[in-house]
Coordinates of C-alpha atoms in Angstrom, one line a residue:
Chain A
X1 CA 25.8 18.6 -27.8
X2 CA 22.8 19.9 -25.7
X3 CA 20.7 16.8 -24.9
X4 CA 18.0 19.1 -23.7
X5 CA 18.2 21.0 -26.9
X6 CA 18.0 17.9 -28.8
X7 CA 14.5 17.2 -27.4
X8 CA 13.2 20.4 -27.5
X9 CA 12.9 19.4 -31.2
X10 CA 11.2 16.0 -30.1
X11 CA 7.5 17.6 -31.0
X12 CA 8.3 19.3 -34.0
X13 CA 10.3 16.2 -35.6
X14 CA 7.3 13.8 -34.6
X15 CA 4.4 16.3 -36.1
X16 CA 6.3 16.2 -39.2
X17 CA 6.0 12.4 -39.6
X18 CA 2.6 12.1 -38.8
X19 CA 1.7 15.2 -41.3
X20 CA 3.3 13.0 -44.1
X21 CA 0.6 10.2 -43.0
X22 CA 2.9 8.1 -40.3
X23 CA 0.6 6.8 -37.7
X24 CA 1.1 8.7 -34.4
X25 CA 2.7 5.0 -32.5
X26 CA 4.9 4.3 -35.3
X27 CA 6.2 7.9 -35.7
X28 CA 6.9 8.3 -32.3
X29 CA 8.9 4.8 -32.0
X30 CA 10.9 6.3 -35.1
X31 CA 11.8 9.8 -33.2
X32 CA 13.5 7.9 -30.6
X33 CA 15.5 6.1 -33.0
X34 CA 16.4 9.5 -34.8
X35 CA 17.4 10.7 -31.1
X36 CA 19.3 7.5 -29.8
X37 CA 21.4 7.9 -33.3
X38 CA 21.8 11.7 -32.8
X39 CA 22.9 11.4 -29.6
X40 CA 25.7 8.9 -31.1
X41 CA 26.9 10.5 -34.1
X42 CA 26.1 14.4 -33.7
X43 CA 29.4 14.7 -31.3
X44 CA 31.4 13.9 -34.0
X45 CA 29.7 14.8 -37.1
X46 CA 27.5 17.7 -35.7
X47 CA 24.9 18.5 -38.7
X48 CA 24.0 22.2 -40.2
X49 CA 20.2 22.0 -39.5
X50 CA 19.4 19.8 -36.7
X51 CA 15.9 19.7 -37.7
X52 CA 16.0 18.6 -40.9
X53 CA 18.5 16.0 -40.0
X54 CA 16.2 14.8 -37.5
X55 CA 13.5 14.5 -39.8
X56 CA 15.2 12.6 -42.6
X57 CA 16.7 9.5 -40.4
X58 CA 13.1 9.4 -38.7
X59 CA 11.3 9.3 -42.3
X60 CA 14.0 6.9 -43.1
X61 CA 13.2 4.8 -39.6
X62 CA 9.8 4.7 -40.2
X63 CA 9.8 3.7 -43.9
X64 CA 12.0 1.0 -43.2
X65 CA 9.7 -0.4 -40.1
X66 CA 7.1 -0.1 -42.0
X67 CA 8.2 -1.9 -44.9
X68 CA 9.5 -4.7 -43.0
X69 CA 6.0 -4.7 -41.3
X70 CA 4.2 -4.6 -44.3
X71 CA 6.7 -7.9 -46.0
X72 CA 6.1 -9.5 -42.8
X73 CA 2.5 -9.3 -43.0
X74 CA 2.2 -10.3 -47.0
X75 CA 0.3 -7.0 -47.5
X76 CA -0.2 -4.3 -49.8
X77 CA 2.5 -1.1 -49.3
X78 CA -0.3 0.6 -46.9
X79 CA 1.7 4.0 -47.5
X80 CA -0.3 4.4 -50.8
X81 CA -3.4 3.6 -48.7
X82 CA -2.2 6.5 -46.5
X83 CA -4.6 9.2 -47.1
X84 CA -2.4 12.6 -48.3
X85 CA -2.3 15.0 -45.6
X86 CA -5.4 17.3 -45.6
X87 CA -5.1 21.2 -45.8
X88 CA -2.4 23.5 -43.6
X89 CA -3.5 22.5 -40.1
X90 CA -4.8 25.4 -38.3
X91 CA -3.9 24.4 -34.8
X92 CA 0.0 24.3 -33.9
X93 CA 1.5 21.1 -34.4
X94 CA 3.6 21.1 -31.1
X95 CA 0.0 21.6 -29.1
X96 CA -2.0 19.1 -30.9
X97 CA 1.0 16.7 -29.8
X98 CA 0.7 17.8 -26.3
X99 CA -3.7 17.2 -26.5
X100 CA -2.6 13.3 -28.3
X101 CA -0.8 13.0 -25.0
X102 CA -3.1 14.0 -22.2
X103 CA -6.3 12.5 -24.2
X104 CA -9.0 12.1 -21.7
X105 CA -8.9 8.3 -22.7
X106 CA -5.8 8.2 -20.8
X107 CA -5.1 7.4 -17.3
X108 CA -3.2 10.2 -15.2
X109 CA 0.3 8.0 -15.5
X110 CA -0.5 6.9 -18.8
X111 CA -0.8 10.2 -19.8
X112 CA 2.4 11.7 -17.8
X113 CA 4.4 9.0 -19.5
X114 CA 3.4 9.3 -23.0
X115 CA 3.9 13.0 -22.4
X116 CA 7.5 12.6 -21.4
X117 CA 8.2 10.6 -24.1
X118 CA 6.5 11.7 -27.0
X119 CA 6.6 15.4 -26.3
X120 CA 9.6 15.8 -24.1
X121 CA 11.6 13.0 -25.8
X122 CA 12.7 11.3 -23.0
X123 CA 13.8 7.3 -23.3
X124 CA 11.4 4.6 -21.6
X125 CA 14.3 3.9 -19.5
X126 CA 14.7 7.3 -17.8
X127 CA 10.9 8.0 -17.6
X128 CA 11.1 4.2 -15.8
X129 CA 14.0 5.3 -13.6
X130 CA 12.3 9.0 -12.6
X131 CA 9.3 6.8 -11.4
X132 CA 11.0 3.6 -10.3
X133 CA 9.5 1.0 -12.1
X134 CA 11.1 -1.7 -14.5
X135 CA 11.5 -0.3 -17.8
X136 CA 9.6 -3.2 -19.4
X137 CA 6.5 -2.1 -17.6
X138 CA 7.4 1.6 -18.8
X139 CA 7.5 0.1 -22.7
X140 CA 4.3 -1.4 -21.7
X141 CA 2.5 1.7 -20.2
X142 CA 3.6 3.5 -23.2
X143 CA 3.0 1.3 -25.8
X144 CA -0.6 1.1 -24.2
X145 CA -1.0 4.5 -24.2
X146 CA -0.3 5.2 -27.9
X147 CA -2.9 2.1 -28.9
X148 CA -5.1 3.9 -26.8
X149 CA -5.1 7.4 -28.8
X150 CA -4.2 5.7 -32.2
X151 CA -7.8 6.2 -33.4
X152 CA -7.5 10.2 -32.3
X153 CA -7.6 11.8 -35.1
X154 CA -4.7 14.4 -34.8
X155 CA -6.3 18.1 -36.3
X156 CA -8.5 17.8 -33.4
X157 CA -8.9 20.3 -31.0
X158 CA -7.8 19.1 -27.6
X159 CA -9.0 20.3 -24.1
X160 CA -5.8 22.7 -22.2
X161 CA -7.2 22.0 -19.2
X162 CA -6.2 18.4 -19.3
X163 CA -2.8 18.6 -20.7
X164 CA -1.9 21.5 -17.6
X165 CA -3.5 18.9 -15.2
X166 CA -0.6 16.4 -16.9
X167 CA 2.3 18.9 -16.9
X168 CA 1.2 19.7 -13.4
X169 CA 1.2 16.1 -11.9
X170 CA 5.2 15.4 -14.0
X171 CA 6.3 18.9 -12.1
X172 CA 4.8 17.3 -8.5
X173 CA 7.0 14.6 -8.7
X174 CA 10.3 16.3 -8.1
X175 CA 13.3 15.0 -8.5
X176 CA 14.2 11.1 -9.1
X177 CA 16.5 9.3 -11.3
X178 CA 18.9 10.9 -13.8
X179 CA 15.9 13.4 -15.1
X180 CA 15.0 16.5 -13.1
X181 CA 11.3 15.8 -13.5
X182 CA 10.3 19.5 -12.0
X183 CA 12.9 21.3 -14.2
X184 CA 11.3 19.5 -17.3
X185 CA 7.8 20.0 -16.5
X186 CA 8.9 23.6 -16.3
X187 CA 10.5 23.3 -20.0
X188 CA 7.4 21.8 -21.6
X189 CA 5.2 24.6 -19.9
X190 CA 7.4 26.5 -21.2
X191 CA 6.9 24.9 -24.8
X192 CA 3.2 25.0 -24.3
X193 CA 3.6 29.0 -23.3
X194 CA 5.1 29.5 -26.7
X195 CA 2.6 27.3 -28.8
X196 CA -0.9 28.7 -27.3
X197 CA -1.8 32.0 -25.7
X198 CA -3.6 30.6 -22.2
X199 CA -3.9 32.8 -19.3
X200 CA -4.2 29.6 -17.3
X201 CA -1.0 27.7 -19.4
X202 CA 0.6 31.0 -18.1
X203 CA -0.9 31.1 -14.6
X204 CA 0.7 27.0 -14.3
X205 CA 4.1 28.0 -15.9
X206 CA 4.2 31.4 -13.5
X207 CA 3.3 28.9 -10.4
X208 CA 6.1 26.2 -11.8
X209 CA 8.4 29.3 -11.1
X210 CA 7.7 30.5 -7.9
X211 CA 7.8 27.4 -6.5
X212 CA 10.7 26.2 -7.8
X213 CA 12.6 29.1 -7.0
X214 CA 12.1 28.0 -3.1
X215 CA 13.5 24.6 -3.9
X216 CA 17.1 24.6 -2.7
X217 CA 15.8 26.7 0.4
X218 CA 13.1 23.9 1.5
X219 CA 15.5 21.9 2.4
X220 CA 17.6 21.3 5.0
X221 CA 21.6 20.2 4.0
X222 CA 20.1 16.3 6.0
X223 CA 17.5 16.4 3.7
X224 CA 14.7 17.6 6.2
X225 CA 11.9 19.9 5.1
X226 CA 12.1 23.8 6.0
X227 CA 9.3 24.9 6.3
X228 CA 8.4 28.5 4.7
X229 CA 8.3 30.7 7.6
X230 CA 11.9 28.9 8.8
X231 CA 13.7 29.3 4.9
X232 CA 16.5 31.4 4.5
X233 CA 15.1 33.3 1.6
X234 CA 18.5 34.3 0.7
X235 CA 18.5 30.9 -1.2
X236 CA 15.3 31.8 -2.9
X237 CA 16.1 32.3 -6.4
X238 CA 15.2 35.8 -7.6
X239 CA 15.8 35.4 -11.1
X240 CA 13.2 33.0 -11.6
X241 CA 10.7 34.9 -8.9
X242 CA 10.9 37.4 -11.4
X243 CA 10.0 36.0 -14.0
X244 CA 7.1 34.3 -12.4
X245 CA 5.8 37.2 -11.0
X246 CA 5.8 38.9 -14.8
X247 CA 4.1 36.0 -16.7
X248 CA 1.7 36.1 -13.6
X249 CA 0.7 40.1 -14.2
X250 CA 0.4 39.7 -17.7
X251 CA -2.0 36.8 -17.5
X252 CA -4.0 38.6 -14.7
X253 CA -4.5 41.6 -16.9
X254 CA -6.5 39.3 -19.2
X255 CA -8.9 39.0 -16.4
X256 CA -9.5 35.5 -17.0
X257 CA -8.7 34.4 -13.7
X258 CA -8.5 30.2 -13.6
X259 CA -7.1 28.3 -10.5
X260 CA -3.2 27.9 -11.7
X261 CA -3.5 32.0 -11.4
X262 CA -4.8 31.7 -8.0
X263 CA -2.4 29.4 -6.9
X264 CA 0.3 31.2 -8.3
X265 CA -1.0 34.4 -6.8
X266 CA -0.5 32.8 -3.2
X267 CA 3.0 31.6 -4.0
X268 CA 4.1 35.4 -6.1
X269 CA 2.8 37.3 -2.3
X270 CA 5.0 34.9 -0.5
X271 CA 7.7 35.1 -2.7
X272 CA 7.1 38.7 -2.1
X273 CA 7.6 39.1 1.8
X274 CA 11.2 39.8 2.7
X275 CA 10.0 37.9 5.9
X276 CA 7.5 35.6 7.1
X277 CA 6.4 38.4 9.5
X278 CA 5.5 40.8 6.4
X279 CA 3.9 38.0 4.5
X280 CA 0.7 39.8 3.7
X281 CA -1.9 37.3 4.9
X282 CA -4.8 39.4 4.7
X283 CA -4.1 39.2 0.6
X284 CA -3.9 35.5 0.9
X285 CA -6.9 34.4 2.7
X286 CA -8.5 36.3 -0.5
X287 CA -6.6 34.5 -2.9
X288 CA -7.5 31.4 -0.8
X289 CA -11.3 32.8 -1.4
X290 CA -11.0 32.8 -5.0
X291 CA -9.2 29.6 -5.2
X292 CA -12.4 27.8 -3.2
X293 CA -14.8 30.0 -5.6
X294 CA -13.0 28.2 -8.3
X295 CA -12.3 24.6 -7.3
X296 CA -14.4 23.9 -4.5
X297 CA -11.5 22.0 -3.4
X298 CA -11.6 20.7 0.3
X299 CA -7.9 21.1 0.4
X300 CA -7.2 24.8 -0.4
X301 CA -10.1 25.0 2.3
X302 CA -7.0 23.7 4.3
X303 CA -4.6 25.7 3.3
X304 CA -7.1 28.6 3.7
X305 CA -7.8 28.0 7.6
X306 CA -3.6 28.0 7.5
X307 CA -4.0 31.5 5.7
X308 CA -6.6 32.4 8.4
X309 CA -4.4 31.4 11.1
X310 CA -2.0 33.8 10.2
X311 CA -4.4 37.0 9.2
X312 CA -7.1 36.6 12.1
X313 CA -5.1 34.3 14.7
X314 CA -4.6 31.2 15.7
X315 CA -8.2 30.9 17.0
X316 CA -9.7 32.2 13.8
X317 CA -7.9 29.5 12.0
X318 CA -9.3 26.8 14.3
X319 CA -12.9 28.2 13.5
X320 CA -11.8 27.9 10.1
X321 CA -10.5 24.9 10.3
X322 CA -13.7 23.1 12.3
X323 CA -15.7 23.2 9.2
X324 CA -13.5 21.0 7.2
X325 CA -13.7 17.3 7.7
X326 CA -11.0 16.0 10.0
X327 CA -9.8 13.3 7.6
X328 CA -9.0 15.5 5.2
X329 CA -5.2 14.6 4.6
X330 CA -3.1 17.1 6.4
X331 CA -5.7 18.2 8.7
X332 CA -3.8 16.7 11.9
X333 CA -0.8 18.9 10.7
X334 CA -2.7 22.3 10.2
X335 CA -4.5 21.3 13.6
X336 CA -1.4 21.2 15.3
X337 CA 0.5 24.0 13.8
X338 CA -3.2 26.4 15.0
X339 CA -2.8 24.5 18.2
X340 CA 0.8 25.5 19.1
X341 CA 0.3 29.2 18.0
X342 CA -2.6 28.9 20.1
X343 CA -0.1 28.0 23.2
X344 CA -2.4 24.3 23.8
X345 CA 1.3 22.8 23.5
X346 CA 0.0 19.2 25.0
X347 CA -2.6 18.9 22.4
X348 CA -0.3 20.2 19.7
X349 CA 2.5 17.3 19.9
X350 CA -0.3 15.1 19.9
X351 CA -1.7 15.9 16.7
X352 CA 2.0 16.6 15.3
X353 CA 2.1 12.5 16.4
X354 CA -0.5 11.7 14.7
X355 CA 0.0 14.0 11.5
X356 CA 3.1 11.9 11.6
X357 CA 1.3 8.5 11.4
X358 CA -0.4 9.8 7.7
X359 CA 1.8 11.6 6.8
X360 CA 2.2 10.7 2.7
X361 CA 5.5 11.1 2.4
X362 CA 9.1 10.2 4.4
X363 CA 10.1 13.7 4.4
X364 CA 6.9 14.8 6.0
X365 CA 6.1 12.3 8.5
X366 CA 9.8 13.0 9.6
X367 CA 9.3 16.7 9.9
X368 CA 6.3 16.0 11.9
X369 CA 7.4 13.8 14.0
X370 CA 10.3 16.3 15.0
X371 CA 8.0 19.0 15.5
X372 CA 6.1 16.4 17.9
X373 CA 9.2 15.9 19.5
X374 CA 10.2 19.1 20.1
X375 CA 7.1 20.0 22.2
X376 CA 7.1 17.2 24.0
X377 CA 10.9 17.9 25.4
X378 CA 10.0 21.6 25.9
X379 CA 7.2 20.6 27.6
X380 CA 9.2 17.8 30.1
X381 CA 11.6 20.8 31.0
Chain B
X1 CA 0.5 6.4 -9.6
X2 CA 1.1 5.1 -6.4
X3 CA 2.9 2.2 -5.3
X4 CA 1.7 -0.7 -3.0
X5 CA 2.4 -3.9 -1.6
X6 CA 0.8 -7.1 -1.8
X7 CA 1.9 -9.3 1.5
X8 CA 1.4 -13.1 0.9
X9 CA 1.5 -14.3 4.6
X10 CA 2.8 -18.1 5.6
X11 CA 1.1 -17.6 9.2
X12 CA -0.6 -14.5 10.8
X13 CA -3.2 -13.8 8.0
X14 CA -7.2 -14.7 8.7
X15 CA -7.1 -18.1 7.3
X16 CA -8.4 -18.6 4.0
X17 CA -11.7 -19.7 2.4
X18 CA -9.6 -22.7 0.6
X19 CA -7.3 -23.4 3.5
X20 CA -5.5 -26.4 2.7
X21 CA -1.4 -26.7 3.1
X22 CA 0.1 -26.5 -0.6
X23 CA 1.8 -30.1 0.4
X24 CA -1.5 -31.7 0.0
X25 CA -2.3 -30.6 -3.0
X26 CA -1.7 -32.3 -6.6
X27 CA 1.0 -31.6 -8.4
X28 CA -0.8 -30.6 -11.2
X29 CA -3.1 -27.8 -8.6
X30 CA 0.6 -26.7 -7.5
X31 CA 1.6 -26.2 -11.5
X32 CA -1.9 -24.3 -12.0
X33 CA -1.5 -22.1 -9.3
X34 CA 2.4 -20.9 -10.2
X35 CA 0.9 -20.7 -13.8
X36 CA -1.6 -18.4 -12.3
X37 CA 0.9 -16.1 -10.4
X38 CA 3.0 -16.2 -13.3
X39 CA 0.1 -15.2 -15.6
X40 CA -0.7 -12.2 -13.3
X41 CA 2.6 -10.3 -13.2
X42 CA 3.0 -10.9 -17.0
X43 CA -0.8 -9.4 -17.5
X44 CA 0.4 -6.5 -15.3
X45 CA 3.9 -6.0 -17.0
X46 CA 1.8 -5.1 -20.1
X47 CA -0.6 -3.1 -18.5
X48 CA 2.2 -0.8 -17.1
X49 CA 1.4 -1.3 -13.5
X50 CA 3.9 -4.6 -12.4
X51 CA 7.3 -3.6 -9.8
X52 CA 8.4 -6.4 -8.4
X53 CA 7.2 -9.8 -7.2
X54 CA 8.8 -12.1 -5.0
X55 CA 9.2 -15.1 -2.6
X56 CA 11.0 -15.5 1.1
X57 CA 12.1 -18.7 2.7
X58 CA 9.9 -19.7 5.7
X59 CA 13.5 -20.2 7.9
X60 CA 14.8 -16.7 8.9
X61 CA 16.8 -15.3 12.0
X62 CA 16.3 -12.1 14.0
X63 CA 19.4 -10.1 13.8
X64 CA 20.9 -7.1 16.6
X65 CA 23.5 -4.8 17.5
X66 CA 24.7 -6.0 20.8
X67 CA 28.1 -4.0 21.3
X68 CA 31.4 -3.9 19.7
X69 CA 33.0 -7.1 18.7
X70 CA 30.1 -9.4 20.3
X71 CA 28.4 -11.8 17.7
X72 CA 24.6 -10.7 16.8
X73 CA 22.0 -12.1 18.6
X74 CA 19.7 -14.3 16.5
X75 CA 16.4 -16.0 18.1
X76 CA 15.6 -18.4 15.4
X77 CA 13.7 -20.9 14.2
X78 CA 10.7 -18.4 14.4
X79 CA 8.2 -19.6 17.2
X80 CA 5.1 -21.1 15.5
X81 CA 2.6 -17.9 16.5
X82 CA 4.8 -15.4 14.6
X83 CA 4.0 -13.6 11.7
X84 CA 5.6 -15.1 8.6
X85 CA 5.7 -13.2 5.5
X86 CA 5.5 -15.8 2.2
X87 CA 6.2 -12.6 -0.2
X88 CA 5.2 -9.5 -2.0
X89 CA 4.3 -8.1 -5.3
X90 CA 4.7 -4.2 -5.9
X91 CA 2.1 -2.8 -8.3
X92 CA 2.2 1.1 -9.2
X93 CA -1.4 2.0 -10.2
X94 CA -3.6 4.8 -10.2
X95 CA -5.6 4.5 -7.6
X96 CA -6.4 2.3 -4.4
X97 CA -9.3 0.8 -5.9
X98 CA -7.3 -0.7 -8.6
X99 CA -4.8 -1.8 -5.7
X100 CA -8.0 -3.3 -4.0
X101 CA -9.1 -4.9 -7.3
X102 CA -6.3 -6.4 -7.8
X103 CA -4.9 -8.0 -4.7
X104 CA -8.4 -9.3 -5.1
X105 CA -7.8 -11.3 -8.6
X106 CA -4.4 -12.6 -6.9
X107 CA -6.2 -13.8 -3.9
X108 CA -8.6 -15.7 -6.3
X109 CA -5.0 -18.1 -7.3
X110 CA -6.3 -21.5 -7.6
X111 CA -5.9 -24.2 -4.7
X112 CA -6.7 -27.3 -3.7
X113 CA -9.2 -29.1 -6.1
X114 CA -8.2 -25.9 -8.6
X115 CA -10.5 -23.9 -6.3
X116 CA -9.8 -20.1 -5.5
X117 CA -8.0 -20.0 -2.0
X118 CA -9.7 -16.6 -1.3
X119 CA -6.9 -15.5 1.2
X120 CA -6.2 -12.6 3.0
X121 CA -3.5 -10.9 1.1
X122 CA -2.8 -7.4 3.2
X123 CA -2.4 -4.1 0.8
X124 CA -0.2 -1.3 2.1
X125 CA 0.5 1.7 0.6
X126 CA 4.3 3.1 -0.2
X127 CA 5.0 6.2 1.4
X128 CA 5.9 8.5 -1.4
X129 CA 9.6 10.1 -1.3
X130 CA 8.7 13.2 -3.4
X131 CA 7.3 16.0 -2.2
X132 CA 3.8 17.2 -2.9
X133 CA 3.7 20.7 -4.1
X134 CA 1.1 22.8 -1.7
X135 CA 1.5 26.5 -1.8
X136 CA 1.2 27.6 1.6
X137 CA 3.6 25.1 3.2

């Protein structure tokens, strides 16, 4: 049985319930039981429509949880109190699911993990192992989250911007655990894709591709980054380039540019240069241009004054870069890369040093600090 | 989400507003201040934001490599300037001023006379092991 298959019915199974009047926690706590027991029996006894099968034993599930809830509390049977679902909703079920999950009322993780769950069908326990916490505080975080949008009512019309901001934060945090978090933010982008028409869903799911398709290539067999001038782009995976680079064009044509288009933009001329050398900068630094127009973001001013550094030269990047403010995280490292191209090798291993000391991550601040190193034993020669 | 640590220091913090050794408390200011930890990691296990908590030993021993077959060289008891670490809580939370907020409420733990102790709990932020996705890298 395809587990990822399984949950790609996750939304679908879950709308279903809560169009029959099941409350959006309750449902969803029913799903996973309807998965756990799939997952069990499904080898053996695989059913004819996986759908409806999944449907039934969550109904079932949820009847039964909520009888014994209702016995427990000495109360009415509140499923005549449920109010009969209204008319034919006019907004897919699968998207309101993904708007219930990245409600603004949520925080960012609250929000990521609800998704996960909820929409991507995950269990607690993996979503608690891909972000290394207990899985009681995951149950916790989750359980939260759903009392938290239990009074959202569900035919309302949700905000895209906020879901792609979730999808986007799930596909940033790589790979940990048993789940390939990046591959699975790509599958409900996918999802998404399929359920609204969204330049920007498409611009996000075109930039999910591009990058990913650098993945193996950034790094090295110790685990060190490579960066993108130094990747063998033989590794780069051309399938899914090409495919990004399609969904990109088509949402371009709609001339409703948005920043995931931008972004993807930059990555689709990368992916585009058989080398670094014929990267075509000069395209970049406008992308770059757009990107700022769009976001006003201090860090694609960063990446920009890179960009410049490239088209214009190392001293044009500099100029660039002298407008930014220097704690700006990464600043250090763009300084020193500008530095180095510039030839000022002594004041570039300095600033690879102390690009090093912020550096957010392990793999970067090791990176750095080789690239420090290797000035400063070049230089001692 | 980012992760951080809470460091509860036996020696080599500022000293604290409250600063009296736990052996002169009561027993019953002792019971309220474990009841207090304890309190706060369960309030943060349902809020989705708890790791890990927990407590070292004051006795230690510095441990080397010092060649093949040679026993490893070990300087303790600690001298009494050192740095002691008492023990750590891991929070993952959204932001560092919910990290600041809350190494704040665990600093407030009752002490003697079931006063806050107000000490100097030091807040450092896990480096992340992922990879943050920038386009031009």
């Amino acid at each position: 049985m395809n587990e990822v298959l399984l949950r790609s019915l996750t939304p679908s199974v879950l709308a279903v319930l809560v169009r029959r009047g099941a409350d959006f926690a309750a449902a969803e706590d029913a799903v996973q039981d309807a998965l756990v027991e799939a997952v069990r029996v499904w080898p053996a006894d695989p059913p004819r429509d996986a759908k409806g099968w999944l449907v039934t034993v969550a109904w079932r599930r949820f009847l039964d949880a909520t009888r014994a809830d209702v016995a427990r509390r000495r109360r009415e049977d509140r499923l005549d109190e449920e109010p009969t679902p209204g008319p034919a909703p006019a907004v897919d079920d699968t998207l309101q699911l993904y708007f219930l999950c990245a409600h603004p009322s949520l925080t960012p993780s609250s929000a990521v993990a609800l998704t996960l769950r909820a929409v991507g069908g995950l269990t607690t326990r993996q979503i608690a192992r891909a972000y290394l916490v207990p899985e009681a505080t995951m149950a916790q975080r989750i359980s939260r989250a759903k009392r938290t949008v239990s009074g959202v009512r569900f035919d309302q019309p949700g905000d895209v911007a906020t879901v792609l901001r979730v999808l986007y934060l799930v596909f940033n945090e790589g790979y940990a655990g048993d789940v390939d978090l990046a591959a699975e933010a790509i599958r409900l982008t996918r999802q998404l894709a399929a359920a609204i028409d969204h330049p920007e869903v498409a611009g996000l799911l075109a930039l999910m591709l591009l990058h990913q398709a650098r993945r193996a290539a950034r790094t090295a067999p110790d685990g060190g980054l490579v960066p993108l001038a130094e990747q063998d782009r033989g590794r780069w995976d051309t399938e899914s380039i090409a495919e990004g680079v399609e969904i990109l064009q088509a949402a371009l044509a709609r001339d409703r540019l948005g920043e995931f288009q931008a972004q993807a933009a930059i990555a689709a001329l990368h992916a585009d240069a058989p080398t670094s050398e014929e990267t075509d900068w000069v395209q970049i630094v406008e992308w770059y241009d757009e990107l700022a127009r769009l976001t006003d973001s201090p860090v694609v001013r960063l990446n920009r004054a890179v960009a410049v550094g490239e088209a214009d030269g190392p001293r044009a990047g500099l100029a660039a870069l002298s407008a930014l403010n220097d704690s700006l995280p990464r600043y250090a490292a763009v300084a020193a890369y500008l530095h180095e191209r510039d030839g000022d090798l002594a004041t570039a291993a300095r600033l690879y040093a102390e690009a090093a000391q912020k550096a957010p991550n392990l793999a970067e601040r090791d990176h750095l600090t080789r690239q420090a190193a290797r000035l400063n034993s070049r230089r001692c020669r | 989400m980012a992760k951080y640590l809470l460091l509860k220091h036996y020696r080599g913090a500022p000293a604290a507003v409250n600063d009296v050794p736990m052996a002169q408390w009561t027993p019953e200011e002792i019971s309220a201040h474990v009841q207090y930890m304890r309190d706060f990691a369960d309030r943060l296990e349902k809020t989705g934001e708890f790791v890990d908590s927990q407590a070292l030993a004051p006795e230690g021993t510095f441990v080397r490599y010092d060649g093949e077959g040679r026993p490893p060289v070990t300087d303790g008891p600690f001298a009494e300037t050192k740095d002691l670490i008492a023990g750590w809580m891991v929070i993952d939370v959204d932001s560092y001023e919910r990290a600041v907020e809350l190494a704040g409420e665990l600093s407030a733990a009752p002490g003697a006379g079931g006063k806050p102790i107000h000490e100097w709990l030091e807040l450092r932020p896990f480096l992340g092991g992922h990879e943050h996705c920038t386009v031009t890298e």
